[in-house]
Structure formats: structure tokens, C-alpha cells
CSV table of N, CA, C and O in Angstrom, one decimal:
chain,number,residue,atom,x,y,z
A,1406,MET,N,-119.6,-59.8,91.6
A,1406,MET,CA,-119.1,-58.6,92.2
A,1406,MET,C,-117.9,-58.0,91.2
A,1406,MET,O,-117.2,-58.9,90.6
A,1407,THR,N,-117.8,-56.7,91.0
A,1407,THR,CA,-116.8,-56.3,90.1
A,1407,THR,C,-115.4,-56.3,90.8
A,1407,THR,O,-115.3,-56.0,91.9
A,1408,CYS,N,-114.3,-56.8,90.1
A,1408,CYS,CA,-113.1,-57.1,90.7
A,1408,CYS,C,-112.1,-56.0,90.1
A,1408,CYS,O,-112.1,-55.9,88.9
A,1409,ILE,N,-111.3,-55.3,90.9
A,1409,ILE,CA,-110.3,-54.3,90.4
A,1409,ILE,C,-109.0,-54.7,91.1
A,1409,ILE,O,-108.8,-55.2,92.2
A,1410,LEU,N,-108.0,-54.8,90.1
A,1410,LEU,CA,-106.5,-54.9,90.5
A,1410,LEU,C,-105.9,-53.8,90.6
A,1410,LEU,O,-105.8,-53.1,89.6
A,1411,VAL,N,-105.3,-53.4,91.8
A,1411,VAL,CA,-104.5,-52.1,91.9
A,1411,VAL,C,-103.0,-52.5,91.8
A,1411,VAL,O,-102.5,-53.4,92.8
A,1412,ILE,N,-102.4,-52.0,91.0
A,1412,ILE,CA,-101.0,-52.2,90.8
A,1412,ILE,C,-100.2,-51.1,91.0
A,1412,ILE,O,-100.1,-50.1,90.1
A,1413,ASP,N,-99.4,-51.0,92.1
A,1413,ASP,CA,-98.6,-49.9,92.4
A,1413,ASP,C,-97.4,-50.3,93.4
A,1413,ASP,O,-97.7,-51.1,94.3
A,1414,ASP,N,-96.2,-50.0,93.2
A,1414,ASP,CA,-95.2,-50.3,94.2
A,1414,ASP,C,-95.2,-49.5,95.6
A,1414,ASP,O,-94.6,-50.0,96.4
A,1415,ASP,N,-96.0,-48.4,95.5
A,1415,ASP,CA,-96.0,-47.7,96.7
A,1415,ASP,C,-97.2,-48.2,97.6
A,1415,ASP,O,-98.3,-48.2,97.2
A,1416,ILE,N,-96.8,-48.9,98.7
A,1416,ILE,CA,-97.8,-49.4,99.6
A,1416,ILE,C,-98.7,-48.4,100.1
A,1416,ILE,O,-100.1,-48.8,100.3
A,1417,GLN,N,-98.5,-47.2,100.3
A,1417,GLN,CA,-99.5,-46.3,100.8
A,1417,GLN,C,-100.4,-45.9,99.9
A,1417,GLN,O,-101.7,-45.9,100.1
A,1418,THR,N,-100.1,-45.7,98.5
A,1418,THR,CA,-100.9,-45.5,97.5
A,1418,THR,C,-101.9,-46.6,97.4
A,1418,THR,O,-103.0,-46.4,97.2
A,1419,ARG,N,-101.4,-47.8,97.2
A,1419,ARG,CA,-102.2,-49.1,97.0
A,1419,ARG,C,-103.2,-49.3,98.1
A,1419,ARG,O,-104.4,-49.5,97.9
A,1420,THR,N,-102.8,-49.0,99.4
A,1420,THR,CA,-103.7,-49.2,100.6
A,1420,THR,C,-104.7,-48.2,100.4
A,1420,THR,O,-106.0,-48.6,100.7
A,1421,TRP,N,-104.5,-47.0,100.2
A,1421,TRP,CA,-105.4,-45.8,100.0
A,1421,TRP,C,-106.5,-46.2,98.8
A,1421,TRP,O,-107.7,-46.1,99.3
A,1422,MET,N,-106.0,-46.6,97.7
A,1422,MET,CA,-106.9,-47.0,96.6
A,1422,MET,C,-107.8,-48.1,97.0
A,1422,MET,O,-109.0,-48.0,96.8
A,1423,ARG,N,-107.2,-49.1,97.6
A,1423,ARG,CA,-108.1,-50.1,98.0
A,1423,ARG,C,-109.1,-49.9,99.0
A,1423,ARG,O,-110.2,-50.3,98.9
A,1424,ARG,N,-108.8,-49.0,100.0
A,1424,ARG,CA,-109.8,-48.6,101.1
A,1424,ARG,C,-110.9,-47.8,100.4
A,1424,ARG,O,-112.1,-48.0,100.7
A,1425,VAL,N,-110.6,-46.8,99.6
A,1425,VAL,CA,-111.4,-46.1,98.8
A,1425,VAL,C,-112.5,-46.9,97.9
A,1425,VAL,O,-113.7,-46.9,97.9
A,1426,LEU,N,-111.8,-47.9,97.3
A,1426,LEU,CA,-112.7,-48.8,96.4
A,1426,LEU,C,-113.6,-49.9,97.1
A,1426,LEU,O,-114.7,-50.1,96.7
A,1427,GLU,N,-113.0,-50.3,98.1
A,1427,GLU,CA,-113.7,-51.3,99.0
A,1427,GLU,C,-115.0,-50.6,99.6
A,1427,GLU,O,-116.0,-51.0,99.8
A,1428,ALA,N,-114.9,-49.4,100.0
A,1428,ALA,CA,-115.8,-48.7,100.7
A,1428,ALA,C,-117.0,-48.3,99.9
A,1428,ALA,O,-118.2,-48.3,100.0
A,1429,ALA,N,-116.5,-48.3,98.5
A,1429,ALA,CA,-117.4,-48.1,97.4
A,1429,ALA,C,-118.2,-49.5,96.8
A,1429,ALA,O,-119.0,-49.3,96.1
A,1430,GLY,N,-117.8,-50.6,97.4
A,1430,GLY,CA,-118.5,-51.8,97.2
A,1430,GLY,C,-117.6,-52.7,96.2
A,1430,GLY,O,-118.3,-53.7,95.7
A,1431,TYR,N,-116.4,-52.4,95.9
A,1431,TYR,CA,-115.7,-53.2,94.9
A,1431,TYR,C,-114.8,-54.1,95.7
A,1431,TYR,O,-114.4,-54.0,96.8
A,1432,ALA,N,-114.7,-55.3,94.9
A,1432,ALA,CA,-113.6,-56.2,95.5
A,1432,ALA,C,-112.3,-55.9,94.9
A,1432,ALA,O,-112.1,-55.6,93.7
A,1433,VAL,N,-111.3,-55.8,95.6
A,1433,VAL,CA,-110.0,-55.3,95.3
A,1433,VAL,C,-108.9,-56.2,95.7
A,1433,VAL,O,-108.9,-56.8,96.8
A,1434,THR,N,-107.9,-56.5,94.7
A,1434,THR,CA,-106.7,-57.2,94.9
A,1434,THR,C,-105.6,-56.1,94.7
A,1434,THR,O,-105.8,-55.2,93.9
A,1435,GLU,N,-104.4,-56.5,95.2
A,1435,GLU,CA,-103.4,-55.6,95.0
A,1435,GLU,C,-102.1,-56.3,94.4
A,1435,GLU,O,-102.0,-57.6,94.7
A,1436,ALA,N,-101.2,-55.7,93.8
A,1436,ALA,CA,-99.9,-56.2,93.3
A,1436,ALA,C,-98.9,-55.2,93.2
A,1436,ALA,O,-99.3,-53.8,93.0
A,1437,SER,N,-97.8,-55.3,93.7
A,1437,SER,CA,-96.7,-54.3,93.9
A,1437,SER,C,-95.8,-54.1,92.8
A,1437,SER,O,-95.0,-53.2,92.6
A,1438,ASN,N,-96.0,-54.9,91.7
A,1438,ASN,CA,-95.2,-54.9,90.4
A,1438,ASN,C,-96.0,-55.7,89.4
A,1438,ASN,O,-96.9,-56.3,89.5
A,1439,GLY,N,-95.3,-55.6,88.1
A,1439,GLY,CA,-95.9,-56.2,86.9
A,1439,GLY,C,-96.1,-57.6,87.1
A,1439,GLY,O,-97.0,-58.4,86.5
A,1440,HIS,N,-94.9,-58.3,87.4
A,1440,HIS,CA,-94.9,-59.7,87.6
A,1440,HIS,C,-95.9,-60.2,88.5
A,1440,HIS,O,-96.6,-61.2,88.3
A,1441,MET,N,-96.0,-59.6,89.5
A,1441,MET,CA,-97.2,-60.0,90.6
A,1441,MET,C,-98.6,-59.8,90.0
A,1441,MET,O,-99.5,-60.7,90.2
A,1442,ALA,N,-98.7,-58.8,89.3
A,1442,ALA,CA,-100.0,-58.5,88.6
A,1442,ALA,C,-100.3,-59.6,87.7
A,1442,ALA,O,-101.4,-60.1,87.6
A,1443,LEU,N,-99.3,-60.0,86.8
A,1443,LEU,CA,-99.5,-61.2,85.9
A,1443,LEU,C,-99.9,-62.4,86.6
A,1443,LEU,O,-100.8,-63.1,86.2
A,1444,GLN,N,-99.3,-62.8,87.8
A,1444,GLN,CA,-99.6,-63.9,88.6
A,1444,GLN,C,-101.2,-63.8,89.0
A,1444,GLN,O,-101.9,-64.8,89.1
A,1445,ARG,N,-101.4,-62.7,89.6
A,1445,ARG,CA,-102.9,-62.4,90.0
A,1445,ARG,C,-103.9,-62.6,89.0
A,1445,ARG,O,-104.9,-63.1,89.2
A,1446,LEU,N,-103.6,-62.0,87.9
A,1446,LEU,CA,-104.5,-62.2,86.7
A,1446,LEU,C,-104.7,-63.6,86.1
A,1446,LEU,O,-105.8,-64.0,85.7
A,1447,GLU,N,-103.7,-64.5,86.4
A,1447,GLU,CA,-103.8,-65.9,86.1
A,1447,GLU,C,-104.8,-66.6,86.9
A,1447,GLU,O,-105.5,-67.4,86.4
A,1448,THR,N,-104.8,-66.2,88.1
A,1448,THR,CA,-105.8,-67.0,88.9
A,1448,THR,C,-107.1,-66.3,89.2
A,1448,THR,O,-108.1,-67.0,89.5
A,1449,ALA,N,-107.2,-65.0,89.1
A,1449,ALA,CA,-108.3,-64.2,89.2
A,1449,ALA,C,-108.4,-63.0,88.3
A,1449,ALA,O,-107.9,-62.1,88.6
A,1450,PRO,N,-109.0,-63.2,87.2
A,1450,PRO,CA,-109.3,-62.3,86.3
A,1450,PRO,C,-109.9,-61.0,86.9
A,1450,PRO,O,-110.7,-61.2,87.8
A,1451,SER,N,-109.5,-59.8,86.5
A,1451,SER,CA,-110.1,-58.6,87.0
A,1451,SER,C,-111.0,-57.7,85.9
A,1451,SER,O,-110.5,-58.0,84.7
A,1452,ASP,N,-111.9,-57.1,86.4
A,1452,ASP,CA,-112.6,-56.2,85.3
A,1452,ASP,C,-111.9,-55.0,85.0
A,1452,ASP,O,-112.2,-54.4,83.9
A,1453,LEU,N,-111.1,-54.4,85.8
A,1453,LEU,CA,-110.5,-53.2,85.8
A,1453,LEU,C,-109.1,-53.3,86.6
A,1453,LEU,O,-108.9,-53.9,87.5
A,1454,LEU,N,-108.0,-52.7,85.8
A,1454,LEU,CA,-106.7,-52.7,86.3
A,1454,LEU,C,-106.4,-51.1,86.5
A,1454,LEU,O,-106.6,-50.3,85.7
A,1455,ILE,N,-105.9,-50.7,87.8
A,1455,ILE,CA,-105.3,-49.5,88.0
A,1455,ILE,C,-103.9,-49.6,88.1
A,1455,ILE,O,-103.5,-50.4,89.0
A,1456,LEU,N,-103.1,-49.1,87.0
A,1456,LEU,CA,-101.9,-49.4,86.8
A,1456,LEU,C,-100.7,-48.3,86.8
A,1456,LEU,O,-100.9,-47.3,86.3
A,1457,ASP,N,-99.9,-48.4,87.8
A,1457,ASP,CA,-98.9,-47.3,88.0
A,1457,ASP,C,-97.9,-47.4,86.9
A,1457,ASP,O,-97.6,-48.7,86.6
A,1458,ILE,N,-97.4,-46.5,86.3
A,1458,ILE,CA,-96.4,-46.5,85.2
A,1458,ILE,C,-94.9,-46.9,85.8
A,1458,ILE,O,-94.3,-47.8,85.3
A,1459,PHE,N,-94.4,-46.3,86.9
A,1459,PHE,CA,-93.1,-46.6,87.4
A,1459,PHE,C,-93.1,-47.6,88.6
A,1459,PHE,O,-93.5,-47.2,89.5
A,1460,MET,N,-92.6,-48.7,88.2
A,1460,MET,CA,-92.4,-49.7,89.2
A,1460,MET,C,-91.2,-50.5,88.9
A,1460,MET,O,-90.7,-50.6,87.8
A,1461,PRO,N,-90.8,-51.2,89.9
A,1461,PRO,CA,-89.6,-52.2,89.9
A,1461,PRO,C,-89.9,-53.5,89.0
A,1461,PRO,O,-91.0,-53.7,88.9
A,1462,GLU,N,-89.0,-54.1,88.5
A,1462,GLU,CA,-89.2,-55.5,88.0
A,1462,GLU,C,-89.8,-55.4,86.6
A,1462,GLU,O,-89.3,-55.6,85.6
A,1463,LYS,N,-91.2,-55.1,86.6
A,1463,LYS,CA,-91.8,-55.0,85.2
A,1463,LYS,C,-92.7,-53.7,85.4
A,1463,LYS,O,-93.7,-53.7,86.0
A,1464,ASP,N,-92.4,-52.7,84.7
A,1464,ASP,CA,-93.1,-51.5,84.9
A,1464,ASP,C,-94.5,-51.4,84.1
A,1464,ASP,O,-94.8,-52.5,83.5
A,1465,GLY,N,-95.2,-50.4,84.4
A,1465,GLY,CA,-96.6,-50.4,83.8
A,1465,GLY,C,-96.6,-50.4,82.4
A,1465,GLY,O,-97.6,-51.0,81.7
A,1466,LEU,N,-95.6,-49.8,81.7
A,1466,LEU,CA,-95.8,-49.8,80.2
A,1466,LEU,C,-95.7,-51.2,79.7
A,1466,LEU,O,-96.2,-51.6,78.7
A,1467,GLU,N,-94.5,-52.0,80.3
A,1467,GLU,CA,-94.3,-53.3,79.8
A,1467,GLU,C,-95.5,-54.2,80.1
A,1467,GLU,O,-95.9,-55.0,79.3
A,1468,LEU,N,-96.0,-54.1,81.3
A,1468,LEU,CA,-97.3,-54.8,81.6
A,1468,LEU,C,-98.5,-54.5,80.6
A,1468,LEU,O,-99.1,-55.4,80.1
A,1469,LEU,N,-98.6,-53.2,80.2
A,1469,LEU,CA,-99.6,-52.9,79.4
A,1469,LEU,C,-99.4,-53.4,78.0
A,1469,LEU,O,-100.3,-53.9,77.4
A,1470,ARG,N,-98.2,-53.4,77.5
A,1470,ARG,CA,-97.9,-54.0,76.1
A,1470,ARG,C,-98.2,-55.5,76.3
A,1470,ARG,O,-98.8,-56.1,75.3
A,1471,ARG,N,-97.8,-56.2,77.4
A,1471,ARG,CA,-98.0,-57.5,77.5
A,1471,ARG,C,-99.7,-58.0,77.5
A,1471,ARG,O,-100.0,-58.9,77.0
A,1472,LEU,N,-100.4,-57.2,78.2
A,1472,LEU,CA,-101.8,-57.3,78.3
A,1472,LEU,C,-102.4,-57.2,76.9
A,1472,LEU,O,-103.2,-58.0,76.7
A,1473,ARG,N,-102.1,-56.1,76.2
A,1473,ARG,CA,-102.6,-55.9,75.0
A,1473,ARG,C,-102.1,-57.0,74.0
A,1473,ARG,O,-103.0,-57.5,73.1
A,1474,SER,N,-101.0,-57.5,74.2
A,1474,SER,CA,-100.5,-58.5,73.1
A,1474,SER,C,-101.3,-60.1,73.4
A,1474,SER,O,-101.5,-60.7,72.5
A,1475,GLN,N,-101.9,-60.1,74.6
A,1475,GLN,CA,-102.5,-61.3,75.0
A,1475,GLN,C,-104.1,-61.0,74.8
A,1475,GLN,O,-104.9,-61.9,75.2
A,1476,HIS,N,-104.4,-59.8,74.2
A,1476,HIS,CA,-105.7,-59.5,74.0
A,1476,HIS,C,-106.7,-59.5,75.2
A,1476,HIS,O,-107.9,-59.9,75.1
A,1477,SER,N,-106.1,-59.0,76.2
A,1477,SER,CA,-106.9,-58.8,77.5
A,1477,SER,C,-108.1,-58.0,77.2
A,1477,SER,O,-107.8,-56.8,76.5
A,1478,THR,N,-109.1,-58.2,77.6
A,1478,THR,CA,-110.4,-57.3,77.6
A,1478,THR,C,-110.5,-56.3,78.9
A,1478,THR,O,-111.4,-55.6,78.9
A,1479,ALA,N,-109.5,-56.5,79.8
A,1479,ALA,CA,-109.6,-55.7,81.0
A,1479,ALA,C,-109.5,-54.1,80.7
A,1479,ALA,O,-108.7,-53.9,79.9
A,1480,ARG,N,-110.4,-53.6,81.3
A,1480,ARG,CA,-110.2,-51.9,81.3
A,1480,ARG,C,-108.9,-51.7,82.0
A,1480,ARG,O,-108.8,-52.1,83.2
A,1481,VAL,N,-108.4,-50.5,81.7
A,1481,VAL,CA,-107.1,-50.2,82.2
A,1481,VAL,C,-107.1,-48.4,82.4
A,1481,VAL,O,-107.2,-47.8,81.6
A,1482,ILE,N,-106.8,-48.2,83.7
A,1482,ILE,CA,-106.4,-46.8,84.1
A,1482,ILE,C,-105.0,-46.8,84.4
A,1482,ILE,O,-104.6,-47.4,85.4
A,1483,ALA,N,-104.4,-46.0,83.5
A,1483,ALA,CA,-102.9,-45.8,84.1
A,1483,ALA,C,-102.7,-44.6,84.8
A,1483,ALA,O,-103.3,-43.5,84.7
A,1484,ILE,N,-101.8,-44.7,85.9
A,1484,ILE,CA,-101.6,-43.6,86.8
A,1484,ILE,C,-100.2,-43.4,86.9
A,1484,ILE,O,-99.2,-44.2,86.8
A,1485,SER,N,-99.7,-42.0,87.1
A,1485,SER,CA,-98.3,-41.7,87.4
A,1485,SER,C,-98.3,-40.4,87.9
A,1485,SER,O,-99.0,-39.3,87.6
A,1486,GLY,N,-97.2,-40.3,88.6
A,1486,GLY,CA,-96.8,-39.0,89.2
A,1486,GLY,C,-95.5,-38.4,88.5
A,1486,GLY,O,-95.1,-37.3,88.7
A,1487,GLY,N,-95.0,-39.1,87.3
A,1487,GLY,CA,-93.9,-38.7,86.5
A,1487,GLY,C,-92.5,-39.3,86.9
A,1487,GLY,O,-91.7,-39.2,86.2
A,1488,GLY,N,-92.5,-40.0,88.2
A,1488,GLY,CA,-91.3,-40.6,88.5
A,1488,GLY,C,-90.1,-39.6,88.9
A,1488,GLY,O,-90.5,-38.3,89.3
A,1489,ASP,N,-89.1,-39.9,88.8
A,1489,ASP,CA,-87.9,-38.9,89.2
A,1489,ASP,C,-87.9,-37.8,88.2
A,1489,ASP,O,-87.3,-36.7,88.7
A,1490,LEU,N,-88.2,-37.9,87.1
A,1490,LEU,CA,-88.0,-36.7,86.1
A,1490,LEU,C,-89.4,-35.8,86.1
A,1490,LEU,O,-89.3,-34.8,85.3
A,1491,GLU,N,-90.3,-36.2,86.9
A,1491,GLU,CA,-91.5,-35.3,86.8
A,1491,GLU,C,-92.1,-35.2,85.4
A,1491,GLU,O,-92.6,-34.2,85.2
A,1492,ASP,N,-91.9,-36.1,84.7
A,1492,ASP,CA,-92.4,-36.2,83.2
A,1492,ASP,C,-93.6,-37.1,83.1
A,1492,ASP,O,-93.7,-38.3,83.3
A,1493,THR,N,-94.7,-36.3,82.7
A,1493,THR,CA,-96.0,-36.9,82.7
A,1493,THR,C,-96.3,-37.6,81.3
A,1493,THR,O,-97.3,-38.2,80.9
A,1494,SER,N,-95.2,-37.4,80.3
A,1494,SER,CA,-95.6,-37.8,79.0
A,1494,SER,C,-95.6,-39.3,78.9
A,1494,SER,O,-96.2,-39.9,77.9
A,1495,TYR,N,-95.2,-40.0,79.9
A,1495,TYR,CA,-95.3,-41.6,80.0
A,1495,TYR,C,-96.8,-41.8,80.0
A,1495,TYR,O,-97.1,-43.0,79.7
A,1496,LEU,N,-97.6,-41.0,80.4
A,1496,LEU,CA,-99.1,-41.3,80.5
A,1496,LEU,C,-99.6,-41.3,79.1
A,1496,LEU,O,-100.4,-41.9,78.6
A,1497,ALA,N,-99.1,-40.5,78.4
A,1497,ALA,CA,-99.4,-40.3,76.9
A,1497,ALA,C,-99.2,-41.6,76.1
A,1497,ALA,O,-99.9,-42.1,75.4
A,1498,VAL,N,-97.9,-42.0,76.4
A,1498,VAL,CA,-97.5,-43.3,76.0
A,1498,VAL,C,-98.5,-44.6,76.3
A,1498,VAL,O,-98.9,-45.4,75.6
A,1499,ALA,N,-98.8,-44.5,77.6
A,1499,ALA,CA,-99.6,-45.5,78.0
A,1499,ALA,C,-101.0,-45.5,77.4
A,1499,ALA,O,-101.5,-46.5,77.0
A,1500,ALA,N,-101.5,-44.3,77.1
A,1500,ALA,CA,-102.7,-44.2,76.3
A,1500,ALA,C,-102.6,-44.7,75.0
A,1500,ALA,O,-103.4,-45.5,74.4
A,1501,ARG,N,-101.4,-44.4,74.3
A,1501,ARG,CA,-101.2,-45.1,73.0
A,1501,ARG,C,-101.1,-46.6,73.0
A,1501,ARG,O,-101.4,-47.2,72.0
A,1502,LEU,N,-100.7,-47.1,74.1
A,1502,LEU,CA,-100.5,-48.5,74.2
A,1502,LEU,C,-101.7,-49.3,74.5
A,1502,LEU,O,-101.8,-50.5,74.7
A,1503,GLY,N,-102.8,-48.6,74.9
A,1503,GLY,CA,-104.0,-49.1,75.1
A,1503,GLY,C,-104.7,-49.0,76.5
A,1503,GLY,O,-105.7,-49.5,76.9
A,1504,ALA,N,-104.1,-48.1,77.3
A,1504,ALA,CA,-104.7,-47.6,78.6
A,1504,ALA,C,-106.0,-46.9,78.2
A,1504,ALA,O,-106.0,-46.0,77.2
A,1505,HIS,N,-107.2,-47.2,78.8
A,1505,HIS,CA,-108.5,-46.6,78.5
A,1505,HIS,C,-108.5,-45.2,79.1
A,1505,HIS,O,-109.3,-44.4,78.5
A,1506,GLN,N,-107.9,-44.9,80.3
A,1506,GLN,CA,-107.9,-43.6,80.8
A,1506,GLN,C,-106.5,-43.4,81.5
A,1506,GLN,O,-105.8,-44.4,81.8
A,1507,ILE,N,-106.2,-42.2,81.7
A,1507,ILE,CA,-104.9,-41.9,82.3
A,1507,ILE,C,-105.2,-40.7,83.4
A,1507,ILE,O,-106.1,-39.9,83.4
A,1508,LEU,N,-104.4,-41.1,84.6
A,1508,LEU,CA,-104.6,-40.1,85.8
A,1508,LEU,C,-103.3,-39.7,86.2
A,1508,LEU,O,-102.4,-40.5,86.5
A,1509,GLU,N,-103.1,-38.4,86.4
A,1509,GLU,CA,-101.8,-37.9,86.9
A,1509,GLU,C,-101.9,-37.7,88.6
A,1509,GLU,O,-103.0,-37.3,89.0
A,1510,LYS,N,-100.9,-38.3,89.2
A,1510,LYS,CA,-100.9,-38.3,90.7
A,1510,LYS,C,-100.4,-36.9,91.0
A,1510,LYS,O,-99.7,-36.2,90.3
A,1511,PRO,N,-101.0,-36.3,92.2
A,1511,PRO,CA,-101.9,-37.0,93.0
A,1511,PRO,C,-103.2,-36.7,92.5
A,1511,PRO,O,-103.6,-35.6,91.9
A,1512,PHE,N,-104.2,-37.6,92.8
A,1512,PHE,CA,-105.6,-37.4,92.6
A,1512,PHE,C,-106.4,-37.8,93.8
A,1512,PHE,O,-105.9,-38.4,94.8
A,1513,ASP,N,-107.6,-37.3,94.0
A,1513,ASP,CA,-108.3,-37.5,95.2
A,1513,ASP,C,-109.3,-38.7,95.0
A,1513,ASP,O,-109.5,-39.2,93.9
A,1514,SER,N,-110.1,-39.0,96.1
A,1514,SER,CA,-110.9,-40.2,96.0
A,1514,SER,C,-112.1,-39.9,95.1
A,1514,SER,O,-112.5,-40.9,94.4
A,1515,ALA,N,-112.6,-38.8,94.9
A,1515,ALA,CA,-113.8,-38.5,94.1
A,1515,ALA,C,-113.3,-38.6,92.6
A,1515,ALA,O,-114.0,-39.3,91.8
A,1516,THR,N,-112.1,-38.3,92.3
A,1516,THR,CA,-111.6,-38.4,90.8
A,1516,THR,C,-111.3,-40.0,90.6
A,1516,THR,O,-111.7,-40.4,89.6
A,1517,LEU,N,-110.9,-40.6,91.5
A,1517,LEU,CA,-110.7,-42.1,91.5
A,1517,LEU,C,-111.9,-42.8,91.2
A,1517,LEU,O,-112.1,-43.5,90.3
A,1518,LEU,N,-113.0,-42.6,92.0
A,1518,LEU,CA,-114.2,-43.2,91.9
A,1518,LEU,C,-115.0,-42.8,90.6
A,1518,LEU,O,-115.5,-43.7,89.9
A,1519,ARG,N,-114.8,-41.6,90.1
A,1519,ARG,CA,-115.4,-41.1,88.9
A,1519,ARG,C,-114.8,-41.9,87.8
A,1519,ARG,O,-115.5,-42.4,87.0
A,1520,SER,N,-113.4,-42.0,87.8
A,1520,SER,CA,-112.7,-42.6,86.7
A,1520,SER,C,-113.1,-44.2,86.7
A,1520,SER,O,-113.4,-44.7,85.6
A,1521,VAL,N,-113.3,-44.8,87.8
A,1521,VAL,CA,-113.5,-46.3,87.9
A,1521,VAL,C,-115.0,-46.5,87.4
A,1521,VAL,O,-115.2,-47.3,86.5
A,1522,THR,N,-116.1,-45.7,87.6
A,1522,THR,CA,-117.3,-45.7,87.3
A,1522,THR,C,-117.3,-45.5,85.8
A,1522,THR,O,-118.1,-46.4,85.1
A,1523,GLN,N,-116.5,-44.6,85.4
A,1523,GLN,CA,-116.7,-44.4,83.8
A,1523,GLN,C,-116.0,-45.7,83.1
A,1523,GLN,O,-116.7,-46.0,82.2
A,1524,GLN,N,-115.1,-46.1,83.5
A,1524,GLN,CA,-114.5,-47.3,82.8
A,1524,GLN,C,-115.2,-48.5,82.9
A,1524,GLN,O,-115.4,-49.4,81.9
A,1525,LEU,N,-115.9,-48.8,84.1
A,1525,LEU,CA,-116.7,-49.9,84.3
A,1525,LEU,C,-118.1,-49.8,83.4
A,1525,LEU,O,-118.7,-50.7,83.1
A,1526,THR,N,-118.5,-48.6,83.3
A,1526,THR,CA,-119.8,-48.3,82.5
A,1526,THR,C,-119.4,-48.5,80.9
A,1526,THR,O,-120.4,-49.0,80.2
A,1527,ASN,N,-118.3,-48.2,80.5
A,1527,ASN,CA,-117.8,-48.3,79.1
A,1527,ASN,C,-117.4,-49.7,78.7
A,1527,ASN,O,-116.9,-49.9,77.4
A,1528,ARG,N,-117.4,-50.6,79.6
A,1528,ARG,CA,-116.9,-52.0,79.0
A,1528,ARG,C,-117.8,-52.8,78.2
A,1528,ARG,O,-118.8,-52.6,77.8
């Protein structure tokens, strides 16, 4: 079964994505920050990470740098609503750091599933 790790500090967003993905037949785990995500990845590798950029403790860009320095083969979809500054240029930075796809919040379930399918087909 395909495993997806959803990493977002907003519990409502995480829960919504988990429900959409599980309904589509994916196994989903969650993490609320980059530190927790790294712990989850040590015990259970994931095929795809959906990674929020703005989070406490270890943000998405830090986590992405760490994943790429460890030569992780997991596909990554970076997501962001721009944070306090409403600046989505962080998504462009995520793409340069190795995110395979970027999504600007808010997005709907069809967009999420289309992006996940694309990334899992391209691995």
C-alpha cells in the first residue's frame, strides 16, 4: 500500500487531507512539525510527503533541506498559504530545494488527489 506522510501544524488541514487521502485508498500518517516528521520517517518510510512550509520548531524548508541532504527518494509536494506575509515565494524556494510539486493553499480535494496521483506516477 502506498504510504503518505502529511506534515502540517494546522490540525484541521492535516485531518482534512488525511480523510481525503484515506478515502482514496492511501495509508496516511501525520506529523505536526519537521521534528515529528523525521521521527516518523525513521520508523516508517513514506512514498510521498505533503509538506507545509510554515511550521513551528522545524519548518518545511529546513525539513526539505535535510531530506535532500540525506538523499531521500520520497516525492515531496510543498504546500503553503504564504504565512503571515501572504508571500508565496517560499513555494518557489521549496521547488528549488527539491520539492517535486508546489500547491498554494487553499486547494480542493480534486487538486490534492490529482497532485498525489501525478507524484506517485512519476516516482
